[in-house]
Each structure stands twice: as structure tokens, then as C-alpha cells.
Amino acid sequence: MKLVSTAGGSPVVSFEEATKRGMAGDGGLFCPVQIPEFRRGEISEMRRMSFPEIALAVARLLLKGEIPDTDLEKIVRESMSFPVTLHPLRRGVNVLELFHGPTLAFKDFGARFMARALAFFQRGENGQTTVLVATSGDTGSAVGQGFAGVEGFRVVILYPAGRVSPIQEQQLTTIGGNVTALEVDGTFDDCQRLAKVAFADPGLSARLRLTSANSINIARLVPQSFYYFEAVARADSDERPVVIAVPCGNLGNLTAGLIAWKMGLPVRRFVAAANANRVFVDYVEGGSFAPRQAVPTLSNAMDVGNPSNIARIMALFPHGVETLREVLVSDSISDVQTKENIAHVHAHYGYILDPHAAVAYGALERHGADNCGIVLGTAHPAKFLEAYDPALRDSIEVPAPLREAQRLEKQSIRLPNRQEALNSFLLDH
Ligand SMILES: *Cc1c(COP(=O)(O)O)cnc(C)c1O
């Protein structure tokens, strides 16, 4: 995989270099120059393969020549070590459950793969790498857990004070060891900006061997393409084309889906679902991109006003938004509708959607009729208990890893929303 910066001002780099650097020197994101396609028949073969086998087939096609095959196999096997399950709600509507990893959100796929890929690329090197990550809730704990105890790495998590759910905060502030949580007086976009400016500072970046584990890092995106193939392999879609509804925030998950589509994933279309933070919906509809301040919603991991992966989507669809519209529709679902969807699905199918999947479900209902619909279930509902009415809340079983995190004491450091504050923290600690 050869990559160039979306800002157009840096030379072609390898997957190794893009993974190590996180972001290009010109402030852009690394994006594949060309995306390899599966040969005819290879994708239908996947119906007979397990998820780790599918993941390895996709990884091989994307990363041929970048990581020796035995090492790649080990990285894939170790990072894709929990189940992906397709849960049917009714004929034509399924939830692909991506939340059976250690932090109970789909971000475990990207974080675990990236940690192992980076550790592989840095084997034999001395000194410490600082992984800096901004989180709207789920990324922080996934990346923290992904790198916890990995020698040669420390993780610094930036999260917006008061804007992640209590349980998410417990998860990301109780990892300890080589993982530190910074509680920023600001929004997620502020956290993301602080991180981006730090990466763009060549002195700081080199001195701390700084790398990003946000979905701006290409090693987070690559493994997210794996489960799209799993979804299609497991879907019972002999007659009807597959439509995949993706709950969108920073657009990393959607970008991974679009990469899978370019590799030949047979889907009719994607439904890019947003909450009230609808900059991407407006882009798809109107063709111009205008970042806005994020507003808080029930599906807080999607509260993003300036999604970083928009640059990659534009690079993957260089002929404009019309070509993007051929493969996706985008829609926004309010908190009121989200609650209604949760109640409806519970009443009719006995299933509890998390608020993010409930947004995607709502958008699929509008745009997926008559197809084989798959909603990406990005998190376990127990991570968002405060989003539910008391009666429903009580029927959600809290899985063991969450109960464990709740027992531990929160450890975070308050950080003013200023670049100097972050930079001096990074240099002094
Ligand atoms: C991060 C997250 C999203 C948004 O994913 P992006 O890749 O940022 O678009 C959706 N749902 C949940 C539960 C998340 O944690």
C-alpha cells in the first residue's frame, strides 16, 4: 500500500511510515494512492471462511509486501480475537455486533490492530513512542487498552470534560500504567485540534516520537474494512442487495467501508447516519463542506462538527460529490427519533440498540427499504445507560469488563484548552 497526503504536499510513503507518522507533514491525512481489488469469486468464497480468515485475506490484499506474511497473520489473529455476530431483527434488517472486544465498542478492532502493527514496525528500536489520542468517548479506552503494557509506548488520552458518558470516563481513566488521561476544558473538536497541532509541530513530534491513534492513522482504518466483508459474507442476501448503515462521527468507519467497496465489496449502497451533527449530510446533499461547532446528543461518540476523515473521502472520490452519491445516502436522526427507535426495536424485536446503532437504524428505515439491511452495532448499550428510560436501563446487563472499570478509581489530569498546556505536559511528563 502506497500512500500520499490528502493535502498533496508530501511524497509517497509506505504503510509503515504512514502508521508511524500518523499524519502527514503538510497537515493532511495519508490516503492510499490505489486500492487493490479482489479477483472475481474471491469475495463469494468468503461465505465459507471464518472472520479471522476473512480478515487475513483482506489484510493480505491491502498490505502485500508491507508486513511479512507470518507476522501479518499473527497481528491479525491477535487483534481480531473476539467474535463479530450478525443479529437478525426481522427479515431484511440485521445488526452486525462489533462490540464484543475488551472495551465493548468497535474501536477495539482499529486500536488493537494498530498497536500490534506499530509494535512490529518499532521492534528493535530504543526509546519511547508517545501515542496521542483525542477521544469523544470510545477511542480513548480502546487505544489505551490496545497499548496497555506494550513496552516502548506511552498513551496520552485527551477527552472533553463532562462530555463523555460516566462509564466511558471510568473506562478511559482507570487503565493506569503507561496510559494517562487528560481531561480537557473544551469539546471533542478542541481535543482533536490540540492533538493535530501537536503532531504538526515538527520539533515536538520528533522529540517525543509522537504518533496518532485517532482514525487519522491509517492503521486504524485498514482493520475496520475487514468486518464489512464479514457482514456481507454472513448476510442472507441471495436475492436482495446489501445496504449497510453506518453511524458516523469522524467518518473513519465509513471511510473503511468505502475502501472495502473499492476492493469490490458487493453492496447496493451505504447509509451514512448522523445525529444532529449533520455536516456530512449537508456535504452529501449540497456538495460543500462547512465545519460547525458540535452539539451534544444522546449518541455522543458521533458529536463531531469537523470530521477529519472527510479529507480522505474527498480524496477517494476525486470527481466530486456526485460520484459519492452513487454509493451512499446520508441522513440525520434527532434524539427524539433515536429514543423512539430504541423503544420500537425493543418492543417489537426484544433487542436493545445502543444510541449510535439506533441512529443508523433510523436512517436505514428511511433509505434501506426492500434491501438486505445491516446496521453496524458500534457499541454495547451498557456503555450509555443514561440514554435509556429507567425501565429499559434496568434490563441492560452490564458486561464484566465494564463492571470492573466501574469499581476502580478515576485518575485524570485536568488540562486547560490551550496548546501550551498540552505541549508542556507532553514535554514534562
Ligand atoms: C466512534 C464511534 C462512532 C463513530 O465512528 P467514526 O469512525 O468516528 O465515524 C459511532 N459509534 C460509536 C459507538 C463510536 O464509538
CSV table of N, CA and C in Angstrom, one decimal, residues 228-304:
chain,number,residue,atom,x,y,z
A,228,TYR,N,-16.6,-5.4,7.2
A,228,TYR,CA,-17.6,-5.1,6.1
A,228,TYR,C,-17.7,-6.4,5.2
A,229,PHE,N,-16.6,-7.1,5.0
A,229,PHE,CA,-16.6,-8.3,4.2
A,229,PHE,C,-17.3,-9.4,5.0
A,230,GLU,N,-17.0,-9.4,6.3
A,230,GLU,CA,-17.7,-10.4,7.2
A,230,GLU,C,-19.2,-10.2,7.1
A,231,ALA,N,-19.6,-8.9,7.2
A,231,ALA,CA,-21.1,-8.6,7.1
A,231,ALA,C,-21.7,-9.2,5.9
A,232,VAL,N,-21.1,-8.9,4.8
A,232,VAL,CA,-21.7,-9.4,3.5
A,232,VAL,C,-21.6,-10.9,3.4
A,233,ALA,N,-20.5,-11.5,3.9
A,233,ALA,CA,-20.4,-13.0,3.9
A,233,ALA,C,-21.5,-13.7,4.7
A,234,ARG,N,-21.9,-13.0,5.9
A,234,ARG,CA,-22.9,-13.6,6.8
A,234,ARG,C,-24.3,-13.3,6.4
A,235,ALA,N,-24.5,-12.2,5.6
A,235,ALA,CA,-25.8,-11.8,5.3
A,235,ALA,C,-26.5,-12.8,4.4
A,236,ASP,N,-27.8,-13.0,4.7
A,236,ASP,CA,-28.6,-13.9,3.8
A,236,ASP,C,-29.2,-13.0,2.7
A,237,SER,N,-28.5,-12.8,1.7
A,237,SER,CA,-28.9,-11.8,0.7
A,237,SER,C,-28.9,-12.3,-0.7
A,238,ASP,N,-29.3,-13.5,-0.8
A,238,ASP,CA,-29.3,-14.1,-2.2
A,238,ASP,C,-30.0,-13.3,-3.2
A,239,GLU,N,-31.2,-12.8,-2.9
A,239,GLU,CA,-31.9,-12.0,-3.9
A,239,GLU,C,-31.7,-10.5,-3.8
A,240,ARG,N,-31.5,-10.1,-2.5
A,240,ARG,CA,-31.6,-8.7,-2.3
A,240,ARG,C,-30.2,-8.1,-2.0
A,241,PRO,N,-29.9,-7.0,-2.6
A,241,PRO,CA,-28.6,-6.3,-2.4
A,241,PRO,C,-28.5,-5.8,-1.0
A,242,VAL,N,-27.3,-5.8,-0.5
A,242,VAL,CA,-27.0,-5.4,0.9
A,242,VAL,C,-26.8,-3.8,0.9
A,243,VAL,N,-27.5,-3.3,2.0
A,243,VAL,CA,-27.3,-1.9,2.3
A,243,VAL,C,-26.8,-1.8,3.7
A,244,ILE,N,-25.7,-1.1,3.9
A,244,ILE,CA,-25.0,-1.0,5.2
A,244,ILE,C,-25.2,0.4,5.8
A,245,ALA,N,-25.8,0.4,7.0
A,245,ALA,CA,-26.0,1.7,7.7
A,245,ALA,C,-24.9,1.9,8.7
A,246,VAL,N,-24.2,3.0,8.6
A,246,VAL,CA,-23.0,3.3,9.4
A,246,VAL,C,-23.3,4.5,10.3
A,247,PRO,N,-23.2,4.4,11.6
A,247,PRO,CA,-23.3,5.6,12.5
A,247,PRO,C,-22.1,6.4,12.4
A,248,CYS,N,-22.1,7.6,12.0
A,248,CYS,CA,-20.9,8.4,11.6
A,248,CYS,C,-20.6,9.5,12.6
A,249,GLY,N,-19.3,9.6,12.9
A,249,GLY,CA,-18.8,10.7,13.7
A,249,GLY,C,-17.7,11.4,13.0
A,250,ASN,N,-16.5,10.8,13.2
A,250,ASN,CA,-15.3,11.3,12.5
A,250,ASN,C,-15.2,10.6,11.1
A,251,LEU,N,-16.1,9.8,10.7
A,251,LEU,CA,-16.2,9.2,9.4
A,251,LEU,C,-15.1,8.2,9.1
A,252,GLY,N,-14.4,7.7,10.2
A,252,GLY,CA,-13.4,6.6,10.0
A,252,GLY,C,-14.1,5.3,9.6
A,253,ASN,N,-15.1,5.0,10.2
A,253,ASN,CA,-15.8,3.7,9.9
A,253,ASN,C,-16.3,3.7,8.5
A,254,LEU,N,-17.0,4.9,8.1
A,254,LEU,CA,-17.5,5.0,6.8
A,254,LEU,C,-16.4,4.9,5.8
A,255,THR,N,-15.3,5.6,6.0
A,255,THR,CA,-14.1,5.6,5.1
A,255,THR,C,-13.6,4.1,4.9
A,256,ALA,N,-13.6,3.4,6.0
A,256,ALA,CA,-13.1,2.0,5.9
A,256,ALA,C,-14.1,1.2,5.0
A,257,GLY,N,-15.4,1.5,5.1
A,257,GLY,CA,-16.4,0.8,4.3
A,257,GLY,C,-16.2,1.2,2.8
A,258,LEU,N,-15.9,2.5,2.6
A,258,LEU,CA,-15.7,2.9,1.2
A,258,LEU,C,-14.4,2.3,0.6
A,259,ILE,N,-13.4,2.1,1.4
A,259,ILE,CA,-12.2,1.4,1.0
A,259,ILE,C,-12.6,-0.1,0.6
A,260,ALA,N,-13.4,-0.7,1.5
A,260,ALA,CA,-13.9,-2.1,1.2
A,260,ALA,C,-14.7,-2.1,-0.1
A,261,TRP,N,-15.5,-1.1,-0.3
A,261,TRP,CA,-16.3,-1.0,-1.6
A,261,TRP,C,-15.4,-0.9,-2.8
A,262,LYS,N,-14.3,-0.2,-2.7
A,262,LYS,CA,-13.3,0.0,-3.8
A,262,LYS,C,-12.6,-1.4,-4.0
A,263,MET,N,-12.5,-2.2,-3.0
A,263,MET,CA,-11.9,-3.5,-3.1
A,263,MET,C,-12.9,-4.5,-3.7
A,264,GLY,N,-14.1,-4.1,-3.9
A,264,GLY,CA,-15.1,-5.0,-4.5
A,264,GLY,C,-16.2,-5.4,-3.7
A,265,LEU,N,-16.3,-4.9,-2.5
A,265,LEU,CA,-17.4,-5.3,-1.6
A,265,LEU,C,-18.8,-5.1,-2.3
A,266,PRO,N,-19.6,-6.2,-2.4
A,266,PRO,CA,-20.8,-6.1,-3.2
A,266,PRO,C,-22.0,-5.5,-2.3
A,267,VAL,N,-22.1,-4.2,-2.3
A,267,VAL,CA,-23.2,-3.5,-1.6
A,267,VAL,C,-23.9,-2.6,-2.6
A,268,ARG,N,-25.2,-2.5,-2.4
A,268,ARG,CA,-26.0,-1.6,-3.1
A,268,ARG,C,-25.6,-0.2,-2.8
A,269,ARG,N,-25.6,0.1,-1.5
A,269,ARG,CA,-25.2,1.4,-1.0
A,269,ARG,C,-24.9,1.4,0.5
A,270,PHE,N,-24.2,2.5,0.9
A,270,PHE,CA,-24.1,2.8,2.4
A,270,PHE,C,-25.1,3.8,2.7
A,271,VAL,N,-25.5,3.7,4.0
A,271,VAL,CA,-26.4,4.8,4.5
A,271,VAL,C,-25.5,5.5,5.6
A,272,ALA,N,-25.1,6.7,5.4
A,272,ALA,CA,-24.2,7.4,6.4
A,272,ALA,C,-25.1,8.1,7.3
A,273,ALA,N,-25.2,7.6,8.6
A,273,ALA,CA,-26.2,8.1,9.5
A,273,ALA,C,-25.5,9.1,10.5
A,274,ALA,N,-26.1,10.2,10.7
A,274,ALA,CA,-25.6,11.2,11.6
A,274,ALA,C,-26.7,11.6,12.6
A,275,ASN,N,-26.3,12.1,13.8
A,275,ASN,CA,-27.3,12.7,14.7
A,275,ASN,C,-27.5,14.1,14.3
A,276,ALA,N,-27.7,15.0,15.3
A,276,ALA,CA,-28.0,16.4,14.9
A,276,ALA,C,-26.7,17.1,14.4
A,277,ASN,N,-25.6,16.4,14.5
A,277,ASN,CA,-24.3,17.0,14.0
A,277,ASN,C,-24.2,16.5,12.5
A,278,ARG,N,-24.7,17.4,11.6
A,278,ARG,CA,-25.0,16.9,10.3
A,278,ARG,C,-24.2,17.5,9.2
A,279,VAL,N,-22.9,17.9,9.5
A,279,VAL,CA,-22.1,18.5,8.4
A,279,VAL,C,-21.9,17.6,7.2
A,280,PHE,N,-21.8,16.3,7.5
A,280,PHE,CA,-21.5,15.4,6.4
A,280,PHE,C,-22.8,15.2,5.5
A,281,VAL,N,-24.0,15.1,6.2
A,281,VAL,CA,-25.2,15.1,5.5
A,281,VAL,C,-25.4,16.3,4.6
A,282,ASP,N,-25.0,17.4,5.1
A,282,ASP,CA,-25.1,18.7,4.3
A,282,ASP,C,-24.1,18.6,3.1
A,283,TYR,N,-23.0,18.0,3.4
A,283,TYR,CA,-22.0,17.9,2.3
A,283,TYR,C,-22.5,17.0,1.2
A,284,VAL,N,-23.1,15.9,1.5
A,284,VAL,CA,-23.6,15.0,0.5
A,284,VAL,C,-24.7,15.6,-0.2
A,285,GLU,N,-25.6,16.3,0.5
A,285,GLU,CA,-26.7,16.9,-0.2
A,285,GLU,C,-26.3,18.1,-1.0
A,286,GLY,N,-25.5,19.0,-0.5
A,286,GLY,CA,-25.2,20.3,-1.1
A,286,GLY,C,-23.9,20.4,-1.8
A,287,GLY,N,-23.0,19.5,-1.5
A,287,GLY,CA,-21.7,19.5,-2.2
A,287,GLY,C,-20.6,20.4,-1.6
A,288,SER,N,-21.0,21.1,-0.5
A,288,SER,CA,-19.9,21.9,0.1
A,288,SER,C,-19.8,21.6,1.5
A,289,PHE,N,-18.5,21.6,2.0
A,289,PHE,CA,-18.3,21.1,3.4
A,289,PHE,C,-18.0,22.3,4.3
A,290,ALA,N,-18.8,22.5,5.3
A,290,ALA,CA,-18.7,23.6,6.2
A,290,ALA,C,-18.7,23.1,7.7
A,291,PRO,N,-17.5,23.0,8.3
A,291,PRO,CA,-17.4,22.5,9.7
A,291,PRO,C,-18.2,23.4,10.6
A,292,ARG,N,-18.8,22.9,11.6
A,292,ARG,CA,-19.5,23.6,12.6
A,292,ARG,C,-19.2,23.2,14.0
A,293,GLN,N,-19.5,24.0,15.0
A,293,GLN,CA,-19.4,23.6,16.4
A,293,GLN,C,-20.3,22.3,16.6
A,294,ALA,N,-19.7,21.3,17.3
A,294,ALA,CA,-20.5,20.2,17.6
A,294,ALA,C,-21.5,20.5,18.7
A,295,VAL,N,-22.7,19.8,18.6
A,295,VAL,CA,-23.7,20.0,19.7
A,295,VAL,C,-23.8,18.6,20.4
A,296,PRO,N,-24.1,18.6,21.7
A,296,PRO,CA,-24.2,17.3,22.4
A,296,PRO,C,-25.5,16.6,22.1
A,297,THR,N,-25.4,15.3,21.9
A,297,THR,CA,-26.6,14.4,21.7
A,297,THR,C,-26.5,13.2,22.5
A,298,LEU,N,-27.5,12.3,22.4
A,298,LEU,CA,-27.5,11.0,23.1
A,298,LEU,C,-26.5,10.1,22.5
A,299,SER,N,-26.2,10.2,21.2
A,299,SER,CA,-25.1,9.4,20.6
A,299,SER,C,-23.8,10.1,20.6
A,300,ASN,N,-23.2,10.3,21.8
A,300,ASN,CA,-22.2,11.3,21.9
A,300,ASN,C,-20.9,11.0,21.2
A,301,ALA,N,-20.7,9.7,20.8
A,301,ALA,CA,-19.4,9.4,20.1
A,301,ALA,C,-19.5,9.9,18.6
A,302,MET,N,-20.7,10.4,18.3
A,302,MET,CA,-20.9,10.9,16.9
A,302,MET,C,-21.0,12.5,17.0
A,303,ASP,N,-20.7,13.1,18.1
A,303,ASP,CA,-20.9,14.5,18.2
A,303,ASP,C,-19.6,15.2,17.7
A,304,VAL,N,-19.5,15.2,16.4
A,304,VAL,CA,-18.3,15.8,15.8
A,304,VAL,C,-18.7,16.8,14.7
